[in-house]
Short mmCIF file of C-alpha atoms in Angstrom, two decimals:
data_model
loop_
_atom_site.label_atom_id
_atom_site.label_comp_id
_atom_site.label_asym_id
_atom_site.label_seq_id
_atom_site.Cartn_x
_atom_site.Cartn_y
_atom_site.Cartn_z
CA MET X 16 -4.95 -22.36 -29.13
CA SER X 17 -8.65 -21.86 -29.92
CA SER X 18 -9.92 -18.74 -31.65
CA ASN X 19 -12.06 -17.85 -28.60
CA ARG X 20 -8.98 -17.90 -26.38
CA VAL X 21 -7.06 -15.69 -28.82
CA ILE X 22 -9.96 -13.24 -28.92
CA GLY X 23 -10.11 -13.25 -25.11
CA ILE X 24 -6.38 -12.49 -24.79
CA LEU X 25 -6.63 -9.73 -27.42
CA LYS X 26 -9.64 -8.22 -25.64
CA ARG X 27 -7.77 -8.15 -22.31
CA PHE X 28 -4.74 -6.55 -23.95
CA ILE X 29 -6.83 -3.81 -25.57
CA ASN X 30 -8.79 -3.19 -22.36
CA THR X 31 -5.60 -3.06 -20.27
CA LEU X 32 -3.93 -0.61 -22.65
CA ALA X 33 -7.06 1.54 -22.78
CA ILE X 34 -7.36 1.64 -18.98
CA LEU X 35 -3.70 2.66 -18.63
CA ILE X 36 -3.99 5.44 -21.22
CA ILE X 37 -7.23 6.76 -19.69
CA ALA X 38 -5.70 6.58 -16.19
CA GLY X 39 -2.62 8.52 -17.30
CA ILE X 40 -4.67 11.25 -18.96
CA ALA X 41 -7.09 11.41 -16.02
CA GLY X 42 -4.22 11.54 -13.52
CA PHE X 43 -2.64 14.44 -15.42
CA ALA X 44 -5.99 16.26 -15.66
CA LEU X 45 -6.65 15.87 -11.94
CA LEU X 46 -3.26 17.38 -11.09
CA LEU X 47 -3.94 20.27 -13.47
CA GLY X 48 -7.22 20.83 -11.65
CA ALA X 49 -5.52 20.72 -8.25
CA PHE X 50 -2.97 23.37 -9.25
CA MET X 51 -5.74 25.64 -10.51
CA ILE X 52 -6.63 26.13 -6.83
CA PRO X 53 -4.68 29.14 -5.50
CA GLY X 54 -1.82 28.00 -3.28
CA GLN X 55 -2.16 30.86 -0.81
CA TYR X 56 -4.97 29.11 1.08
CA ALA X 57 -2.88 25.96 1.53
CA GLN X 58 0.08 28.05 2.64
CA GLU X 59 -2.00 29.79 5.31
CA ASN X 60 -3.17 26.50 6.80
CA VAL X 61 0.24 24.84 6.64
CA GLY X 62 1.64 27.88 8.44
CA LYS X 63 -0.78 27.30 11.30
CA SER X 64 0.73 23.82 11.86
CA ILE X 65 4.40 24.80 11.91
CA ASN X 66 4.65 24.40 15.69
CA THR X 67 3.51 20.80 15.36
CA ILE X 68 6.26 20.08 12.82
CA LYS X 69 8.88 21.81 14.99
CA GLU X 70 7.88 19.99 18.17
CA GLN X 71 7.57 16.44 16.84
CA GLY X 72 10.91 16.31 14.98
CA ARG X 73 11.81 14.20 11.98
CA TYR X 74 10.90 10.66 13.05
CA PRO X 75 8.91 10.81 16.29
CA ASN X 76 7.65 7.61 17.90
CA LEU X 77 3.97 8.06 18.65
CA VAL X 78 3.61 5.37 21.35
CA PRO X 79 6.68 4.73 23.56
CA TRP X 80 6.11 1.00 24.10
CA THR X 81 5.79 0.07 20.43
CA PHE X 82 7.33 0.95 17.07
CA SER X 83 4.98 3.66 15.81
CA MET X 84 7.32 6.01 13.99
CA LEU X 85 5.96 8.93 11.99
CA ASP X 86 7.70 10.40 8.96
CA THR X 87 7.74 14.19 9.37
CA TYR X 88 10.51 14.36 6.75
CA THR X 89 8.29 13.08 3.93
CA ASP X 90 5.13 14.72 5.25
CA SER X 91 7.01 18.04 5.00
CA VAL X 92 7.95 17.22 1.40
CA MET X 93 4.28 16.54 0.64
CA LEU X 94 3.15 19.77 2.30
CA LEU X 95 5.76 21.83 0.45
CA SER X 96 4.62 20.28 -2.85
CA ALA X 97 0.91 20.74 -2.15
CA MET X 98 1.19 24.42 -1.19
CA TYR X 99 3.55 25.47 -4.01
CA GLU X 100 2.61 28.62 -5.93
CA GLY X 101 5.00 29.69 -8.68
CA ASP X 102 5.05 31.35 -12.08
CA GLU X 103 5.68 28.16 -14.09
CA ARG X 104 3.25 26.85 -16.67
CA LEU X 105 0.32 24.93 -15.21
CA GLN X 106 1.39 21.64 -16.82
CA ASP X 107 4.90 22.03 -15.43
CA LYS X 108 3.59 22.54 -11.91
CA ALA X 109 1.37 19.47 -12.33
CA LEU X 110 4.16 17.20 -13.60
CA MET X 111 7.44 18.47 -12.15
CA ASP X 112 6.56 18.60 -8.43
CA TYR X 113 8.06 21.99 -7.69
CA LYS X 114 8.56 23.20 -4.13
CA TYR X 115 10.52 25.86 -2.24
CA GLU X 116 13.38 24.35 -0.25
CA ASN X 117 16.59 25.44 1.40
CA ILE X 118 18.98 22.90 -0.09
CA ASN X 119 21.17 23.11 3.02
CA MET X 120 18.28 22.00 5.22
CA GLU X 121 16.12 18.90 5.51
CA PRO X 122 12.48 19.37 4.42
CA GLU X 123 11.08 19.62 7.96
CA PHE X 124 13.46 22.53 8.62
CA SER X 125 12.86 24.06 5.19
CA ILE X 126 9.13 24.29 5.76
CA VAL X 127 9.67 25.98 9.13
CA SER X 128 12.20 28.37 7.59
CA TYR X 129 9.77 29.20 4.79
CA PHE X 130 7.26 30.61 7.26
CA GLU X 131 9.66 32.08 9.79
CA ASP X 132 12.34 33.57 7.50
CA GLY X 133 10.66 33.88 4.11
CA LYS X 134 11.76 32.64 0.69
CA GLN X 135 15.04 34.60 0.37
CA ASP X 136 17.23 31.53 1.08
CA MET X 137 14.95 29.15 -0.79
CA GLU X 138 15.38 27.50 -4.17
CA VAL X 139 12.75 25.88 -6.37
CA THR X 140 13.48 22.15 -6.46
CA SER X 141 11.80 19.32 -8.35
CA TYR X 142 11.14 15.63 -7.67
CA ALA X 143 9.45 14.57 -10.87
CA LYS X 144 9.87 10.80 -11.02
CA TYR X 145 6.65 10.18 -9.02
CA TRP X 146 3.12 11.20 -9.94
CA HIS X 147 2.53 12.84 -6.53
CA GLY X 148 -1.16 12.15 -7.04
CA TYR X 149 -1.81 12.76 -3.34
CA ILE X 150 -1.75 16.49 -4.24
CA VAL X 151 -5.16 15.98 -5.87
CA PHE X 152 -6.57 15.44 -2.35
CA LEU X 153 -4.06 17.29 -0.18
CA ARG X 154 -4.09 20.69 -1.89
CA PRO X 155 -7.90 21.10 -1.70
CA LEU X 156 -7.94 19.84 1.91
CA LEU X 157 -5.20 22.27 2.91
CA SER X 158 -7.27 25.08 1.41
CA PHE X 159 -9.65 24.88 4.36
CA MET X 160 -7.97 22.60 6.94
CA THR X 161 -4.69 22.62 8.85
CA TYR X 162 -2.22 19.73 8.84
CA ASP X 163 -3.32 18.88 12.39
CA ALA X 164 -6.99 18.79 11.40
CA ILE X 165 -6.26 16.58 8.37
CA ARG X 166 -4.54 14.06 10.66
CA ILE X 167 -7.60 13.85 12.90
CA VAL X 168 -9.98 13.40 9.95
CA ASN X 169 -7.56 10.91 8.42
CA THR X 170 -7.57 8.73 11.54
CA ILE X 171 -11.38 8.84 11.89
CA VAL X 172 -11.97 7.87 8.24
CA GLN X 173 -9.50 4.97 8.48
CA ILE X 174 -11.19 3.66 11.63
CA LEU X 175 -14.58 3.84 9.88
CA LEU X 176 -13.23 1.91 6.88
CA CYS X 177 -11.86 -0.82 9.18
CA GLY X 178 -15.23 -0.94 10.94
CA TRP X 179 -16.96 -1.33 7.57
CA ILE X 180 -14.75 -4.35 6.76
CA VAL X 181 -15.54 -5.92 10.15
CA TRP X 182 -19.26 -5.41 9.50
CA LEU X 183 -18.98 -6.94 6.01
CA LEU X 184 -17.16 -9.99 7.41
CA TYR X 185 -19.94 -10.41 9.95
CA LYS X 186 -22.66 -9.91 7.35
CA LYS X 187 -21.10 -12.49 5.00
CA SER X 188 -21.00 -15.13 7.80
CA LEU X 189 -17.22 -14.73 8.08
CA LYS X 190 -17.26 -13.52 11.68
CA LYS X 191 -14.57 -15.99 12.72
CA PHE X 192 -12.19 -13.97 10.54
CA ILE X 193 -12.82 -10.71 12.39
CA VAL X 194 -10.21 -11.36 15.10
CA PRO X 195 -7.52 -12.41 12.57
CA PHE X 196 -8.35 -9.33 10.50
CA VAL X 197 -8.03 -6.97 13.47
CA LEU X 198 -4.78 -8.60 14.64
CA SER X 199 -3.33 -8.36 11.14
CA VAL X 200 -4.32 -4.72 10.71
CA VAL X 201 -2.60 -3.84 13.99
CA THR X 202 0.69 -5.16 12.55
CA LEU X 203 0.52 -2.17 10.18
CA THR X 204 0.50 0.16 13.25
CA PRO X 205 -2.62 2.03 12.10
CA ILE X 206 -2.24 4.59 14.89
CA ALA X 207 0.89 5.86 13.12
CA ILE X 208 -0.65 5.62 9.65
CA GLY X 209 -3.58 7.82 10.61
CA TRP X 210 -1.18 10.46 11.89
CA CYS X 211 1.14 10.35 8.85
CA LEU X 212 0.25 11.49 5.33
CA GLN X 213 3.15 9.52 3.85
CA PHE X 214 1.74 6.13 4.91
CA SER X 215 -1.95 6.80 4.32
CA ALA X 216 -2.25 6.31 0.55
CA VAL X 217 -1.36 2.60 0.60
CA TYR X 218 -3.57 2.03 3.65
CA TYR X 219 -6.60 3.66 1.99
CA ILE X 220 -6.14 1.68 -1.24
CA THR X 221 -5.80 -1.55 0.78
CA LEU X 222 -8.88 -0.99 2.96
CA ILE X 223 -11.06 0.21 0.08
CA GLY X 224 -9.83 -2.74 -2.01
CA CYS X 225 -10.91 -5.18 0.72
CA ILE X 226 -14.32 -3.51 0.93
CA ILE X 227 -14.83 -3.70 -2.84
CA ILE X 228 -13.95 -7.41 -2.87
CA LEU X 229 -16.25 -8.23 0.04
CA LEU X 230 -19.10 -6.35 -1.65
CA ASN X 231 -18.61 -7.93 -5.08
CA SER X 232 -17.00 -11.35 -4.59
CA ASP X 233 -20.17 -13.35 -5.33
CA ARG X 234 -20.72 -11.55 -8.64
CA TRP X 235 -17.06 -11.50 -9.67
CA LYS X 236 -16.26 -15.18 -9.22
CA ASP X 237 -14.69 -16.68 -12.37
CA THR X 238 -14.94 -13.40 -14.32
CA ASP X 239 -12.37 -10.91 -15.59
CA LYS X 240 -13.51 -8.34 -13.02
CA TYR X 241 -10.73 -9.32 -10.60
CA ILE X 242 -8.12 -8.82 -13.33
CA TYR X 243 -9.19 -5.24 -13.93
CA PHE X 244 -9.66 -4.62 -10.21
CA PHE X 245 -6.02 -5.47 -9.49
CA LEU X 246 -4.89 -3.57 -12.60
CA ILE X 247 -6.62 -0.43 -11.29
CA THR X 248 -5.32 -1.09 -7.77
CA GLY X 249 -1.77 -1.08 -9.14
CA ILE X 250 -2.50 2.13 -11.06
CA CYS X 251 -3.85 3.89 -7.96
CA THR X 252 -0.86 2.76 -5.90
CA SER X 253 1.58 4.12 -8.47
CA TYR X 254 -0.33 7.40 -8.67
CA LEU X 255 -0.65 8.11 -4.94
CA ASP X 256 2.24 6.39 -3.17
CA LEU X 257 5.89 7.44 -2.73
CA LEU X 258 7.30 3.88 -2.60
CA THR X 259 6.41 3.06 1.01
CA PHE X 260 4.99 -0.47 1.24
CA PRO X 261 3.10 -0.63 -2.08
CA LEU X 262 2.75 -4.40 -2.52
CA VAL X 263 0.37 -4.49 0.46
CA THR X 264 -2.31 -3.06 -1.88
CA TYR X 265 -2.11 -6.33 -3.79
CA GLY X 266 -1.37 -8.82 -1.00
CA ILE X 267 -4.09 -8.01 1.56
CA PRO X 268 -6.97 -7.65 -0.95
CA MET X 269 -5.70 -10.88 -2.52
CA VAL X 270 -6.10 -12.61 0.84
CA MET X 271 -9.72 -11.40 0.89
CA ALA X 272 -10.22 -12.65 -2.67
CA ILE X 273 -8.91 -16.13 -1.72
CA LEU X 274 -11.15 -16.16 1.35
CA THR X 275 -14.30 -15.32 -0.59
CA ASP X 276 -13.54 -17.70 -3.49
CA LYS X 277 -14.72 -20.78 -1.64
CA ASN X 278 -13.77 -24.29 -2.69
CA ASP X 279 -11.11 -23.40 -5.29
CA SER X 280 -8.29 -25.91 -5.56
CA VAL X 281 -4.76 -24.96 -4.55
CA SER X 282 -3.52 -24.98 -8.15
CA LYS X 283 -6.43 -22.81 -9.35
CA THR X 284 -5.82 -20.36 -6.49
CA TRP X 285 -2.11 -20.12 -7.35
CA LYS X 286 -2.98 -19.46 -10.99
CA LYS X 287 -5.33 -16.65 -9.99
CA CYS X 288 -2.86 -15.16 -7.51
CA ILE X 289 -0.07 -15.00 -10.08
CA GLN X 290 -2.39 -13.72 -12.81
CA TYR X 291 -3.73 -10.94 -10.58
CA LEU X 292 -0.20 -10.09 -9.41
CA ILE X 293 0.90 -9.69 -13.02
CA TYR X 294 -1.98 -7.33 -13.72
CA TRP X 295 -1.30 -5.38 -10.52
CA GLY X 296 2.31 -5.06 -11.68
CA ILE X 297 1.23 -3.94 -15.17
CA GLY X 298 -0.92 -1.25 -13.55
CA TYR X 299 1.83 -0.17 -11.15
CA VAL X 300 4.68 -0.03 -13.66
CA GLY X 301 2.46 1.07 -16.54
CA MET X 302 1.12 4.08 -14.63
CA TRP X 303 4.67 5.11 -13.77
CA ALA X 304 5.56 4.78 -17.45
CA MET X 305 2.59 6.99 -18.32
CA LYS X 306 3.95 9.64 -15.94
CA TRP X 307 7.37 9.58 -17.56
CA GLY X 308 5.88 9.57 -21.06
CA ILE X 309 3.51 12.48 -20.42
CA SER X 310 6.26 14.42 -18.62
CA SER X 311 8.68 13.91 -21.51
CA ILE X 312 6.13 15.38 -23.91
CA ALA X 313 4.39 18.09 -21.86
CA ALA X 314 6.81 19.22 -19.14
CA SER X 315 9.87 21.45 -19.38
CA GLY X 316 13.02 20.15 -17.72
CA PHE X 317 12.01 16.51 -17.21
CA ASN X 318 15.09 14.25 -17.24
CA MET X 319 14.53 10.56 -17.93
CA GLY X 320 18.15 9.86 -16.99
CA ASP X 321 17.40 10.79 -13.37
CA VAL X 322 14.57 8.26 -13.32
CA ILE X 323 16.77 5.44 -14.65
CA TYR X 324 19.50 6.25 -12.12
CA SER X 325 16.98 6.21 -9.28
CA LEU X 326 15.58 2.82 -10.36
CA LEU X 327 19.06 1.29 -10.46
CA TYR X 328 19.98 2.88 -7.12
CA ARG X 329 16.86 1.62 -5.29
CA SER X 330 17.48 -1.96 -6.41
CA ALA X 331 21.22 -1.88 -5.69
CA GLY X 332 22.96 -3.91 -3.02
CA SER X 333 24.66 -1.06 -1.15
CA THR X 334 23.93 2.35 0.35
CA ASP X 335 25.57 5.74 -0.30
CA GLU X 336 27.83 5.06 2.70
CA GLY X 337 29.05 1.84 1.09
CA ILE X 338 27.13 -0.45 3.46
CA LYS X 339 26.40 -3.75 1.76
CA CYS X 340 22.66 -4.49 1.78
CA SER X 341 22.76 -8.28 1.69
CA TYR X 342 19.42 -9.97 1.19
CA ILE X 343 19.64 -11.63 4.60
CA MET X 344 20.35 -8.30 6.31
CA VAL X 345 17.38 -6.69 4.57
CA LEU X 346 15.11 -9.49 5.80
CA ILE X 347 16.49 -9.30 9.33
CA ARG X 348 16.17 -5.50 9.56
CA ASN X 349 12.58 -5.49 8.33
CA ALA X 350 11.54 -8.52 10.38
CA GLY X 351 13.17 -6.96 13.44
CA VAL X 352 11.13 -3.77 13.14
CA PHE X 353 7.97 -5.78 12.43
CA ALA X 354 8.54 -7.78 15.63
CA LEU X 355 8.68 -4.61 17.76
CA ASN X 356 4.88 -4.42 17.66
CA PRO X 357 3.45 -5.94 20.91
CA VAL X 358 0.56 -7.47 18.97
CA ILE X 359 3.10 -9.99 17.59
CA ILE X 360 3.05 -11.65 21.03
CA ILE X 361 -0.73 -11.98 20.84
CA ILE X 362 -0.52 -13.34 17.28
CA PHE X 363 2.13 -15.85 18.34
CA ALA X 364 -0.05 -17.04 21.23
CA TYR X 365 -3.09 -17.22 18.92
CA ILE X 366 -1.15 -19.35 16.43
CA VAL X 367 0.32 -21.70 19.03
CA PHE X 368 -3.02 -22.23 20.79
CA ASN X 369 -4.87 -23.01 17.54
CA ILE X 370 -2.10 -25.12 16.01
CA LYS X 371 -2.31 -27.34 19.10
CA LYS X 372 -6.07 -27.58 18.60
CA ILE X 373 -5.61 -28.50 14.93
CA TYR X 374 -2.93 -31.06 15.77
CA LYS X 375 -5.11 -32.75 18.40
CA ASN X 376 -7.91 -32.88 15.84
CA LYS X 377 -5.50 -34.60 13.43
CA SER X 378 -6.19 -31.89 10.83
CA MET X 379 -2.67 -30.75 10.03
CA LYS X 380 -3.06 -31.88 6.41
CA ILE X 381 -6.00 -29.50 6.02
CA PHE X 382 -3.95 -26.71 7.60
CA TRP X 383 -0.99 -27.23 5.26
CA ASN X 384 -3.33 -27.24 2.28
CA TYR X 385 -4.59 -23.83 3.37
CA VAL X 386 -1.03 -22.60 3.86
CA LYS X 387 -0.35 -23.66 0.27
CA MET X 388 -3.52 -21.92 -0.87
CA TYR X 389 -2.40 -18.61 0.67
CA ALA X 390 1.27 -19.16 -0.28
CA VAL X 391 1.59 -16.32 -2.80
CA PRO X 392 0.66 -13.42 -0.47
CA LEU X 393 2.29 -15.29 2.42
CA LEU X 394 5.72 -15.37 0.75
CA LEU X 395 5.52 -12.27 -1.45
CA PRO X 396 7.46 -10.00 0.96
CA LEU X 397 10.51 -12.21 0.36
CA VAL X 398 10.36 -11.37 -3.35
CA TRP X 399 9.79 -7.66 -2.74
CA TYR X 400 12.75 -7.32 -0.41
CA LEU X 401 14.98 -9.10 -2.91
CA GLY X 402 14.10 -6.62 -5.66
CA THR X 403 14.31 -3.49 -3.47
CA ARG X 404 17.29 -4.25 -1.23
CA ASN X 405 18.67 -0.72 -1.06
CA HIS X 406 15.32 0.93 -0.43
CA SER X 407 14.12 -1.71 2.06
CA TYR X 408 17.40 -1.61 3.99
CA ILE X 409 17.51 2.18 4.31
CA HIS X 410 13.79 2.65 4.97
CA CYS X 411 12.99 -0.39 7.07
CA GLU X 412 11.12 1.94 9.45
CA PHE X 413 8.18 1.73 7.02
CA THR X 414 9.01 -1.01 4.48
CA TYR X 415 8.61 -3.56 7.32
CA ARG X 416 4.86 -3.28 6.75
CA GLU X 417 5.18 -5.57 3.71
CA TRP X 418 5.32 -8.38 6.29
CA ALA X 419 1.66 -7.61 7.07
CA MET X 420 0.81 -9.67 3.98
CA THR X 421 2.40 -12.68 5.68
CA ALA X 422 0.43 -12.01 8.87
CA PHE X 423 -2.85 -11.74 6.98
CA ALA X 424 -2.26 -14.83 4.85
CA GLY X 425 -1.01 -16.97 7.75
CA LEU X 426 -3.80 -16.04 10.14
CA PHE X 427 -6.49 -16.48 7.50
CA ALA X 428 -5.09 -19.91 6.52
CA LEU X 429 -5.19 -20.90 10.18
CA THR X 430 -8.74 -19.66 10.63
CA CYS X 431 -9.96 -21.41 7.47
CA THR X 432 -8.70 -24.65 9.02
CA LEU X 433 -10.54 -23.95 12.29
CA VAL X 434 -13.75 -23.29 10.36
CA ASP X 435 -13.31 -26.56 8.47
CA ILE X 436 -12.81 -28.71 11.55
CA ASN X 437 -15.53 -27.01 13.56
CA PRO X 438 -18.03 -25.29 11.23
CA GLU X 439 -21.13 -23.66 12.69
CA ASN X 440 -23.01 -24.95 9.68
CA GLU X 441 -22.15 -26.84 6.52
CA LYS X 442 -22.19 -23.75 4.26
CA ASP X 443 -19.41 -22.17 6.34
CA LYS X 444 -17.09 -25.06 5.61
CA TYR X 445 -14.23 -24.53 3.18
CA VAL X 446 -12.53 -27.24 1.16
CA ALA X 447 -8.80 -26.74 0.61
CA LEU X 448 -7.94 -30.20 -0.71
CA GLU X 449 -6.21 -30.23 -4.07
CA LYS X 450 -8.64 -31.24 -6.79
CA ASP X 451 -6.18 -31.83 -9.59
CA LYS X 452 -6.29 -35.26 -11.15
CA THR X 453 -2.63 -35.80 -10.30
CA ASN X 454 -3.62 -35.77 -6.61
CA GLY X 455 -6.68 -37.92 -7.10
#
């Protein structure tokens, strides 16, 4: 191994460690800042939305003819956390995720009881294994907006971000990918995401990640910038998300990175995909470790044993009721929910129509090369479901969205083939043929 390579590896290690440490300290500082805002303003605005929480129930389906389930249960947990005002030390409130709850009620009933009956039957509970970084945004927003108003703003901002991506695809002469992008986004049921705080963090990170890649892909090619981008993406996911469908923040931006890295060989693309996935994982797990480390030092009452138990439980092969979560059952449950979206019919028709066109053009070899090129994000949900069987079995009503990576990767591989066999001009053409010497 050359000295330059050793220096490069050492530099990446130092940079990665520095980014994680800075992110952990910054994340802690931001939460401290959020809890310096008086909670009474958030409580007033949450109180104005109680009728909404009462009327919609725990898991309402937003659109009757499709699977568009909201998660009032977890949204209530988030609201209770964001509006908390207690006498604990500031650092404890920032790290321990305190909230008032009636332990005999589910969160959506606890929050209603808090405003209708007062705190006399409430206890202060804690859920400290996550960062709960969403509080950095939610507590200030609740200080001057109701839950209902936040949902409306949330939906509008997400639509604008999607529109920005469509515009960037058009601007970068990738307009043939606009339809596959829109179809793939719809598999995430964005109408439900905009209306649900619980699902929004991953969606925002994913959309913003795609925008950053489309804006910078020409300058980032064959540099370390992608490594640190995916490292920071993993950090942000760990900080903001409550274990919904986190791997999407890697998979969908990775599809965009493959798309914009024209003319890479299959083997080079695989190497990049795996390398970026490792760095995403270092960011995701490392930021969680920073939370536990800072909490162990600075917070009163933090129990690392609870964290270890939770990790083992979420990866187990059975539920509390003793139901065996076999890998096949986890796949079937999540694929079944994913298939309840009517857009799947349109995607199926789109695939069949274009596969026939590719076959008639005798270009199936090109298509399979593109499938291989996108193989990592295409197949990654299979790995995720294997490692999170318990969680993905119980919560298939939102973990099914990991399959969106497969939709994105498959549709983009198909469209790359169509561009190759019928390019509008030569510069639009992609080359997916393996360039390794072993393949000639």
